[in-house]
Short mmCIF file of N, CA, C and O in Angstrom, two decimals:
data_model
loop_
_atom_site.label_atom_id
_atom_site.label_comp_id
_atom_site.label_asym_id
_atom_site.label_seq_id
_atom_site.Cartn_x
_atom_site.Cartn_y
_atom_site.Cartn_z
N MET O 1144 128.69 17.35 38.44
CA MET O 1144 128.50 18.57 37.69
C MET O 1144 127.01 18.72 37.43
O MET O 1144 126.32 17.76 37.16
N SER O 1145 126.52 19.92 37.51
CA SER O 1145 125.09 20.13 37.26
C SER O 1145 124.90 21.00 36.04
O SER O 1145 125.80 21.71 35.60
N LEU O 1146 123.70 20.93 35.52
CA LEU O 1146 123.37 21.68 34.32
C LEU O 1146 123.13 23.14 34.62
O LEU O 1146 122.68 23.49 35.71
N PRO O 1147 123.39 24.01 33.66
CA PRO O 1147 123.02 25.40 33.84
C PRO O 1147 121.50 25.50 33.86
O PRO O 1147 120.82 24.65 33.31
N PRO O 1148 120.95 26.52 34.52
CA PRO O 1148 119.49 26.64 34.54
C PRO O 1148 118.94 26.81 33.12
O PRO O 1148 119.58 27.44 32.27
N ILE O 1149 117.78 26.23 32.88
CA ILE O 1149 117.17 26.38 31.57
C ILE O 1149 115.96 27.30 31.66
O ILE O 1149 115.28 27.36 32.68
N LYS O 1150 115.75 28.05 30.59
CA LYS O 1150 114.65 28.99 30.55
C LYS O 1150 113.38 28.27 30.13
O LYS O 1150 113.42 27.19 29.57
N SER O 1151 112.25 28.88 30.37
CA SER O 1151 110.98 28.25 30.06
C SER O 1151 110.81 28.01 28.56
O SER O 1151 110.02 27.18 28.15
N SER O 1152 111.56 28.72 27.71
CA SER O 1152 111.42 28.53 26.28
C SER O 1152 112.26 27.36 25.78
O SER O 1152 112.11 26.93 24.65
N ASP O 1153 113.14 26.82 26.62
CA ASP O 1153 113.98 25.70 26.22
C ASP O 1153 113.28 24.39 26.54
O ASP O 1153 112.41 24.32 27.39
N ASN O 1154 113.68 23.32 25.86
CA ASN O 1154 113.06 22.03 26.09
C ASN O 1154 114.01 21.04 26.73
O ASN O 1154 113.70 20.45 27.72
N ILE O 1155 115.19 20.86 26.17
CA ILE O 1155 116.11 19.84 26.65
C ILE O 1155 117.47 20.48 26.92
O ILE O 1155 117.98 21.20 26.09
N ALA O 1156 118.03 20.20 28.08
CA ALA O 1156 119.40 20.61 28.37
C ALA O 1156 120.19 19.34 28.65
O ALA O 1156 119.68 18.40 29.25
N MET O 1157 121.42 19.28 28.20
CA MET O 1157 122.19 18.06 28.34
C MET O 1157 123.63 18.38 28.69
O MET O 1157 124.17 19.38 28.25
N ILE O 1158 124.22 17.51 29.48
CA ILE O 1158 125.64 17.63 29.80
C ILE O 1158 126.29 16.26 29.63
O ILE O 1158 125.70 15.25 29.95
N ILE O 1159 127.47 16.27 29.06
CA ILE O 1159 128.25 15.04 28.89
C ILE O 1159 129.51 15.22 29.72
O ILE O 1159 130.22 16.21 29.58
N ASP O 1160 129.77 14.26 30.58
CA ASP O 1160 130.92 14.34 31.47
C ASP O 1160 131.76 13.08 31.28
O ASP O 1160 131.30 11.97 31.52
N ALA O 1161 132.96 13.24 30.80
CA ALA O 1161 133.91 12.15 30.61
C ALA O 1161 135.28 12.69 31.01
O ALA O 1161 135.45 13.89 31.17
N PRO O 1162 136.26 11.80 31.18
CA PRO O 1162 137.59 12.30 31.53
C PRO O 1162 138.07 13.36 30.53
O PRO O 1162 138.06 13.13 29.34
N ASP O 1163 138.42 14.50 31.03
CA ASP O 1163 138.95 15.62 30.26
C ASP O 1163 137.95 16.27 29.30
O ASP O 1163 138.32 17.13 28.53
N ILE O 1164 136.69 15.84 29.31
CA ILE O 1164 135.70 16.40 28.40
C ILE O 1164 134.42 16.71 29.18
O ILE O 1164 133.88 15.85 29.85
N VAL O 1165 133.98 17.94 29.09
CA VAL O 1165 132.68 18.32 29.62
C VAL O 1165 132.02 19.18 28.56
O VAL O 1165 132.59 20.16 28.10
N ALA O 1166 130.84 18.80 28.15
CA ALA O 1166 130.11 19.55 27.13
C ALA O 1166 128.67 19.68 27.57
O ALA O 1166 128.10 18.75 28.14
N HIS O 1167 128.09 20.84 27.33
CA HIS O 1167 126.67 20.99 27.61
C HIS O 1167 126.05 21.83 26.52
O HIS O 1167 126.68 22.70 25.93
N PHE O 1168 124.81 21.52 26.22
CA PHE O 1168 124.08 22.29 25.23
C PHE O 1168 122.59 22.15 25.47
O PHE O 1168 122.14 21.25 26.18
N THR O 1169 121.84 23.06 24.89
CA THR O 1169 120.39 23.08 25.01
C THR O 1169 119.79 22.86 23.64
O THR O 1169 120.23 23.45 22.66
N ILE O 1170 118.78 22.02 23.58
CA ILE O 1170 118.07 21.76 22.33
C ILE O 1170 116.70 22.42 22.46
O ILE O 1170 115.85 21.95 23.21
N PRO O 1171 116.48 23.54 21.76
CA PRO O 1171 115.18 24.19 21.87
C PRO O 1171 114.11 23.40 21.12
O PRO O 1171 114.40 22.66 20.18
N GLY O 1172 112.90 23.54 21.56
CA GLY O 1172 111.80 22.87 20.89
C GLY O 1172 111.40 21.58 21.60
O GLY O 1172 111.83 21.30 22.71
N ARG O 1173 110.58 20.82 20.95
CA ARG O 1173 109.98 19.63 21.54
C ARG O 1173 110.51 18.38 20.84
O ARG O 1173 110.49 18.29 19.62
N LEU O 1174 110.99 17.42 21.63
CA LEU O 1174 111.39 16.13 21.08
C LEU O 1174 110.26 15.13 21.32
O LEU O 1174 109.46 15.31 22.24
N PRO O 1175 110.19 14.07 20.52
CA PRO O 1175 109.09 13.11 20.70
C PRO O 1175 109.21 12.37 22.02
O PRO O 1175 110.31 12.09 22.51
N GLY O 1176 108.06 12.05 22.59
CA GLY O 1176 108.02 11.25 23.81
C GLY O 1176 108.07 9.78 23.48
O GLY O 1176 108.07 9.36 22.31
N TYR O 1177 108.11 8.97 24.50
CA TYR O 1177 108.19 7.51 24.33
C TYR O 1177 107.02 6.98 23.52
O TYR O 1177 107.20 6.13 22.64
N ASN O 1178 105.81 7.48 23.79
CA ASN O 1178 104.64 7.00 23.07
C ASN O 1178 104.74 7.29 21.58
O ASN O 1178 104.33 6.47 20.75
N GLU O 1179 105.25 8.43 21.22
CA GLU O 1179 105.38 8.79 19.82
C GLU O 1179 106.41 7.91 19.10
O GLU O 1179 106.35 7.74 17.89
N LEU O 1180 107.35 7.35 19.86
CA LEU O 1180 108.38 6.49 19.27
C LEU O 1180 107.98 5.02 19.23
O LEU O 1180 108.64 4.22 18.58
N THR O 1181 106.91 4.65 19.95
CA THR O 1181 106.55 3.23 20.04
C THR O 1181 105.15 2.91 19.55
O THR O 1181 104.84 1.73 19.36
N VAL O 1182 104.29 3.90 19.34
CA VAL O 1182 102.91 3.63 18.94
C VAL O 1182 102.70 4.10 17.51
O VAL O 1182 103.12 5.19 17.14
N GLY O 1183 102.05 3.27 16.72
CA GLY O 1183 101.75 3.63 15.34
C GLY O 1183 102.49 2.76 14.36
O GLY O 1183 103.18 1.80 14.73
N HIS O 1184 102.35 3.08 13.10
CA HIS O 1184 102.98 2.32 12.03
C HIS O 1184 104.50 2.45 12.12
O HIS O 1184 105.03 3.53 12.41
N TRP O 1185 105.21 1.36 11.84
CA TRP O 1185 106.66 1.37 12.00
C TRP O 1185 107.35 2.42 11.13
O TRP O 1185 108.34 3.03 11.54
N ALA O 1186 106.82 2.66 9.92
CA ALA O 1186 107.46 3.65 9.04
C ALA O 1186 107.25 5.07 9.57
O ALA O 1186 108.17 5.90 9.53
N ALA O 1187 106.07 5.35 10.09
CA ALA O 1187 105.79 6.67 10.66
C ALA O 1187 106.65 6.91 11.90
O ALA O 1187 107.20 8.00 12.09
N ARG O 1188 106.79 5.87 12.73
CA ARG O 1188 107.65 6.00 13.91
C ARG O 1188 109.09 6.26 13.51
O ARG O 1188 109.80 7.06 14.13
N GLY O 1189 109.54 5.57 12.47
CA GLY O 1189 110.91 5.76 11.98
C GLY O 1189 111.16 7.17 11.49
O GLY O 1189 112.23 7.74 11.73
N ARG O 1190 110.18 7.75 10.79
CA ARG O 1190 110.33 9.13 10.30
C ARG O 1190 110.40 10.12 11.46
O ARG O 1190 111.20 11.05 11.44
N VAL O 1191 109.56 9.91 12.48
CA VAL O 1191 109.57 10.80 13.65
C VAL O 1191 110.92 10.72 14.35
O VAL O 1191 111.52 11.74 14.70
N LYS O 1192 111.40 9.51 14.56
CA LYS O 1192 112.68 9.33 15.26
C LYS O 1192 113.84 9.90 14.45
O LYS O 1192 114.72 10.57 15.00
N GLN O 1193 113.86 9.66 13.14
CA GLN O 1193 114.95 10.17 12.31
C GLN O 1193 114.97 11.70 12.28
O GLN O 1193 116.03 12.31 12.34
N ALA O 1194 113.80 12.32 12.19
CA ALA O 1194 113.74 13.79 12.19
C ALA O 1194 114.27 14.36 13.50
O ALA O 1194 115.01 15.35 13.52
N ALA O 1195 113.92 13.71 14.62
CA ALA O 1195 114.40 14.18 15.92
C ALA O 1195 115.90 13.96 16.05
O ALA O 1195 116.62 14.82 16.57
N LYS O 1196 116.41 12.81 15.58
CA LYS O 1196 117.85 12.55 15.62
C LYS O 1196 118.62 13.56 14.79
O LYS O 1196 119.68 14.05 15.20
N ASP O 1197 118.08 13.92 13.63
CA ASP O 1197 118.73 14.92 12.77
C ASP O 1197 118.80 16.27 13.47
O ASP O 1197 119.81 16.98 13.40
N LYS O 1198 117.72 16.64 14.17
CA LYS O 1198 117.68 17.91 14.90
C LYS O 1198 118.74 17.92 16.02
O LYS O 1198 119.49 18.88 16.16
N VAL O 1199 118.82 16.84 16.77
CA VAL O 1199 119.79 16.75 17.87
C VAL O 1199 121.21 16.73 17.32
O VAL O 1199 122.11 17.34 17.89
N ALA O 1200 121.42 16.05 16.21
CA ALA O 1200 122.76 15.95 15.62
C ALA O 1200 123.32 17.31 15.25
O ALA O 1200 124.53 17.55 15.35
N VAL O 1201 122.46 18.23 14.84
CA VAL O 1201 122.91 19.59 14.52
C VAL O 1201 123.55 20.23 15.75
O VAL O 1201 124.63 20.83 15.66
N TYR O 1202 122.93 20.10 16.90
CA TYR O 1202 123.47 20.70 18.13
C TYR O 1202 124.72 19.97 18.60
O TYR O 1202 125.64 20.59 19.14
N ILE O 1203 124.77 18.66 18.40
CA ILE O 1203 125.98 17.91 18.76
C ILE O 1203 127.16 18.38 17.92
O ILE O 1203 128.25 18.61 18.43
N ARG O 1204 126.93 18.54 16.63
CA ARG O 1204 128.02 18.99 15.75
C ARG O 1204 128.44 20.43 16.07
O ARG O 1204 129.63 20.76 15.98
N GLN O 1205 127.49 21.29 16.43
CA GLN O 1205 127.83 22.67 16.79
C GLN O 1205 128.67 22.71 18.05
O GLN O 1205 129.53 23.58 18.19
N THR O 1206 128.44 21.78 18.96
CA THR O 1206 129.21 21.73 20.20
C THR O 1206 130.60 21.17 19.97
O THR O 1206 131.50 21.33 20.78
N ARG O 1207 130.78 20.48 18.83
CA ARG O 1207 132.06 19.89 18.43
C ARG O 1207 132.57 18.88 19.46
O ARG O 1207 133.74 18.89 19.85
N ILE O 1208 131.67 18.02 19.88
CA ILE O 1208 132.04 16.95 20.79
C ILE O 1208 132.84 15.91 20.01
O ILE O 1208 132.39 15.42 18.99
N GLN O 1209 134.02 15.60 20.48
CA GLN O 1209 134.87 14.60 19.84
C GLN O 1209 134.43 13.21 20.28
O GLN O 1209 133.89 13.04 21.37
N PRO O 1210 134.66 12.19 19.46
CA PRO O 1210 134.34 10.82 19.87
C PRO O 1210 135.05 10.47 21.18
O PRO O 1210 136.20 10.84 21.41
N ILE O 1211 134.34 9.75 22.03
CA ILE O 1211 134.85 9.41 23.36
C ILE O 1211 134.91 7.90 23.48
O ILE O 1211 133.94 7.20 23.20
N ALA O 1212 136.06 7.38 23.89
CA ALA O 1212 136.20 5.94 24.14
C ALA O 1212 136.05 5.71 25.63
O ALA O 1212 136.64 6.42 26.44
N GLY O 1213 135.27 4.76 26.01
CA GLY O 1213 135.08 4.47 27.42
C GLY O 1213 133.75 4.97 27.94
O GLY O 1213 132.88 5.36 27.19
N LYS O 1214 133.63 4.95 29.24
CA LYS O 1214 132.38 5.30 29.89
C LYS O 1214 132.23 6.82 30.01
O LYS O 1214 133.21 7.54 30.23
N VAL O 1215 131.00 7.27 29.85
CA VAL O 1215 130.68 8.68 30.03
C VAL O 1215 129.41 8.79 30.87
O VAL O 1215 128.64 7.83 30.98
N THR O 1216 129.21 9.95 31.45
CA THR O 1216 127.97 10.25 32.16
C THR O 1216 127.21 11.27 31.34
O THR O 1216 127.77 12.31 30.97
N VAL O 1217 125.97 10.97 31.03
CA VAL O 1217 125.12 11.88 30.28
C VAL O 1217 123.94 12.25 31.16
O VAL O 1217 123.23 11.38 31.65
N GLU O 1218 123.76 13.52 31.39
CA GLU O 1218 122.64 14.01 32.19
C GLU O 1218 121.71 14.78 31.26
O GLU O 1218 122.15 15.65 30.53
N ILE O 1219 120.44 14.42 31.30
CA ILE O 1219 119.46 15.06 30.44
C ILE O 1219 118.36 15.64 31.32
O ILE O 1219 117.81 14.94 32.17
N ARG O 1220 118.06 16.89 31.11
CA ARG O 1220 116.98 17.55 31.85
C ARG O 1220 115.94 18.04 30.84
O ARG O 1220 116.28 18.75 29.90
N CYS O 1221 114.70 17.64 31.06
CA CYS O 1221 113.62 18.01 30.14
C CYS O 1221 112.72 19.05 30.78
O CYS O 1221 112.48 19.02 31.98
N TYR O 1222 112.22 19.93 29.96
CA TYR O 1222 111.26 20.92 30.41
C TYR O 1222 110.04 20.86 29.50
O TYR O 1222 110.17 20.84 28.28
N GLU O 1223 108.88 20.81 30.09
CA GLU O 1223 107.62 20.86 29.35
C GLU O 1223 106.85 22.08 29.84
O GLU O 1223 106.78 22.34 31.04
N PRO O 1224 106.26 22.84 28.93
CA PRO O 1224 105.55 24.06 29.33
C PRO O 1224 104.26 23.77 30.09
O PRO O 1224 103.74 24.64 30.78
N ASN O 1225 103.73 22.55 29.99
CA ASN O 1225 102.52 22.20 30.73
C ASN O 1225 102.60 20.73 31.12
O ASN O 1225 103.60 20.07 30.89
N ARG O 1226 101.53 20.20 31.69
CA ARG O 1226 101.54 18.82 32.19
C ARG O 1226 100.82 17.84 31.25
O ARG O 1226 100.37 16.80 31.67
N ARG O 1227 100.76 18.16 29.98
CA ARG O 1227 100.06 17.27 29.04
C ARG O 1227 100.82 15.97 28.81
O ARG O 1227 100.22 14.95 28.57
N ARG O 1228 102.14 16.02 28.86
CA ARG O 1228 102.95 14.80 28.72
C ARG O 1228 103.66 14.57 30.05
O ARG O 1228 104.25 15.48 30.62
N ASP O 1229 103.60 13.33 30.54
CA ASP O 1229 104.22 13.07 31.83
C ASP O 1229 105.74 12.99 31.71
O ASP O 1229 106.29 12.76 30.65
N CYS O 1230 106.39 13.17 32.83
CA CYS O 1230 107.85 13.29 32.89
C CYS O 1230 108.55 12.04 32.34
O CYS O 1230 109.51 12.15 31.60
N ASP O 1231 108.07 10.86 32.72
CA ASP O 1231 108.71 9.62 32.24
C ASP O 1231 108.62 9.48 30.74
O ASP O 1231 109.56 9.05 30.08
N ASN O 1232 107.47 9.82 30.16
CA ASN O 1232 107.27 9.73 28.72
C ASN O 1232 108.24 10.66 27.99
O ASN O 1232 108.90 10.26 27.04
N VAL O 1233 108.32 11.89 28.45
CA VAL O 1233 109.18 12.89 27.81
C VAL O 1233 110.65 12.50 27.94
O VAL O 1233 111.40 12.51 26.97
N THR O 1234 111.06 12.15 29.14
CA THR O 1234 112.46 11.86 29.40
C THR O 1234 112.94 10.61 28.65
O THR O 1234 114.02 10.62 28.06
N SER O 1235 112.14 9.56 28.64
CA SER O 1235 112.58 8.34 27.97
C SER O 1235 112.64 8.53 26.46
O SER O 1235 113.56 8.03 25.80
N GLY O 1236 111.69 9.26 25.89
CA GLY O 1236 111.73 9.53 24.45
C GLY O 1236 112.92 10.41 24.08
O GLY O 1236 113.64 10.13 23.12
N ALA O 1237 113.13 11.46 24.86
CA ALA O 1237 114.26 12.36 24.59
C ALA O 1237 115.59 11.64 24.76
O ALA O 1237 116.51 11.81 23.95
N ALA O 1238 115.71 10.83 25.81
CA ALA O 1238 116.96 10.11 26.04
C ALA O 1238 117.27 9.17 24.89
O ALA O 1238 118.42 9.09 24.43
N LYS O 1239 116.28 8.45 24.39
CA LYS O 1239 116.49 7.53 23.27
C LYS O 1239 117.01 8.28 22.05
O LYS O 1239 118.00 7.88 21.43
N VAL O 1240 116.36 9.38 21.72
CA VAL O 1240 116.75 10.15 20.53
C VAL O 1240 118.14 10.76 20.72
O VAL O 1240 118.99 10.69 19.82
N ILE O 1241 118.42 11.33 21.87
CA ILE O 1241 119.70 11.98 22.12
C ILE O 1241 120.84 10.97 22.11
O ILE O 1241 121.89 11.19 21.48
N LEU O 1242 120.67 9.85 22.79
CA LEU O 1242 121.74 8.85 22.84
C LEU O 1242 121.98 8.23 21.46
O LEU O 1242 123.13 7.98 21.07
N ASP O 1243 120.91 8.00 20.71
CA ASP O 1243 121.09 7.48 19.34
C ASP O 1243 121.82 8.48 18.46
O ASP O 1243 122.65 8.12 17.64
N ALA O 1244 121.50 9.77 18.62
CA ALA O 1244 122.17 10.81 17.82
C ALA O 1244 123.65 10.92 18.21
O ALA O 1244 124.51 11.07 17.34
N LEU O 1245 123.95 10.81 19.49
CA LEU O 1245 125.36 10.82 19.93
C LEU O 1245 126.12 9.65 19.32
O LEU O 1245 127.24 9.80 18.85
N GLN O 1246 125.50 8.48 19.32
CA GLN O 1246 126.13 7.29 18.74
C GLN O 1246 126.34 7.49 17.23
O GLN O 1246 127.41 7.17 16.71
N ALA O 1247 125.36 8.04 16.55
CA ALA O 1247 125.46 8.23 15.10
C ALA O 1247 126.53 9.27 14.73
O ALA O 1247 127.16 9.15 13.69
N CYS O 1248 126.71 10.26 15.60
CA CYS O 1248 127.71 11.31 15.32
C CYS O 1248 129.13 10.85 15.66
O CYS O 1248 130.08 11.59 15.38
N GLY O 1249 129.27 9.71 16.25
CA GLY O 1249 130.60 9.20 16.53
C GLY O 1249 130.88 9.18 17.97
O GLY O 1249 131.88 9.15 18.52
#
């Protein structure tokens, strides 16, 4: 299954594929990159990560994804309006925040 096309104003599109469940949603705005989650004081990093997890959790709850037992496939597509942050940095930071938020939501 592939993601619907994302517009230039969107940042993250995600799809969850599990038996009998397919959910997709877009998270507008910018999520922290890997560097923002790993560099700096531990308390500041924690605040950045928690704020991003809270933002993602809102979209997860709006999608009404039910808890899933077993293996799932999660596809994440990131869009950046320019090349200031490299693809690996953006994707790994977004994936960490999104997967943690999914785990926290059940």
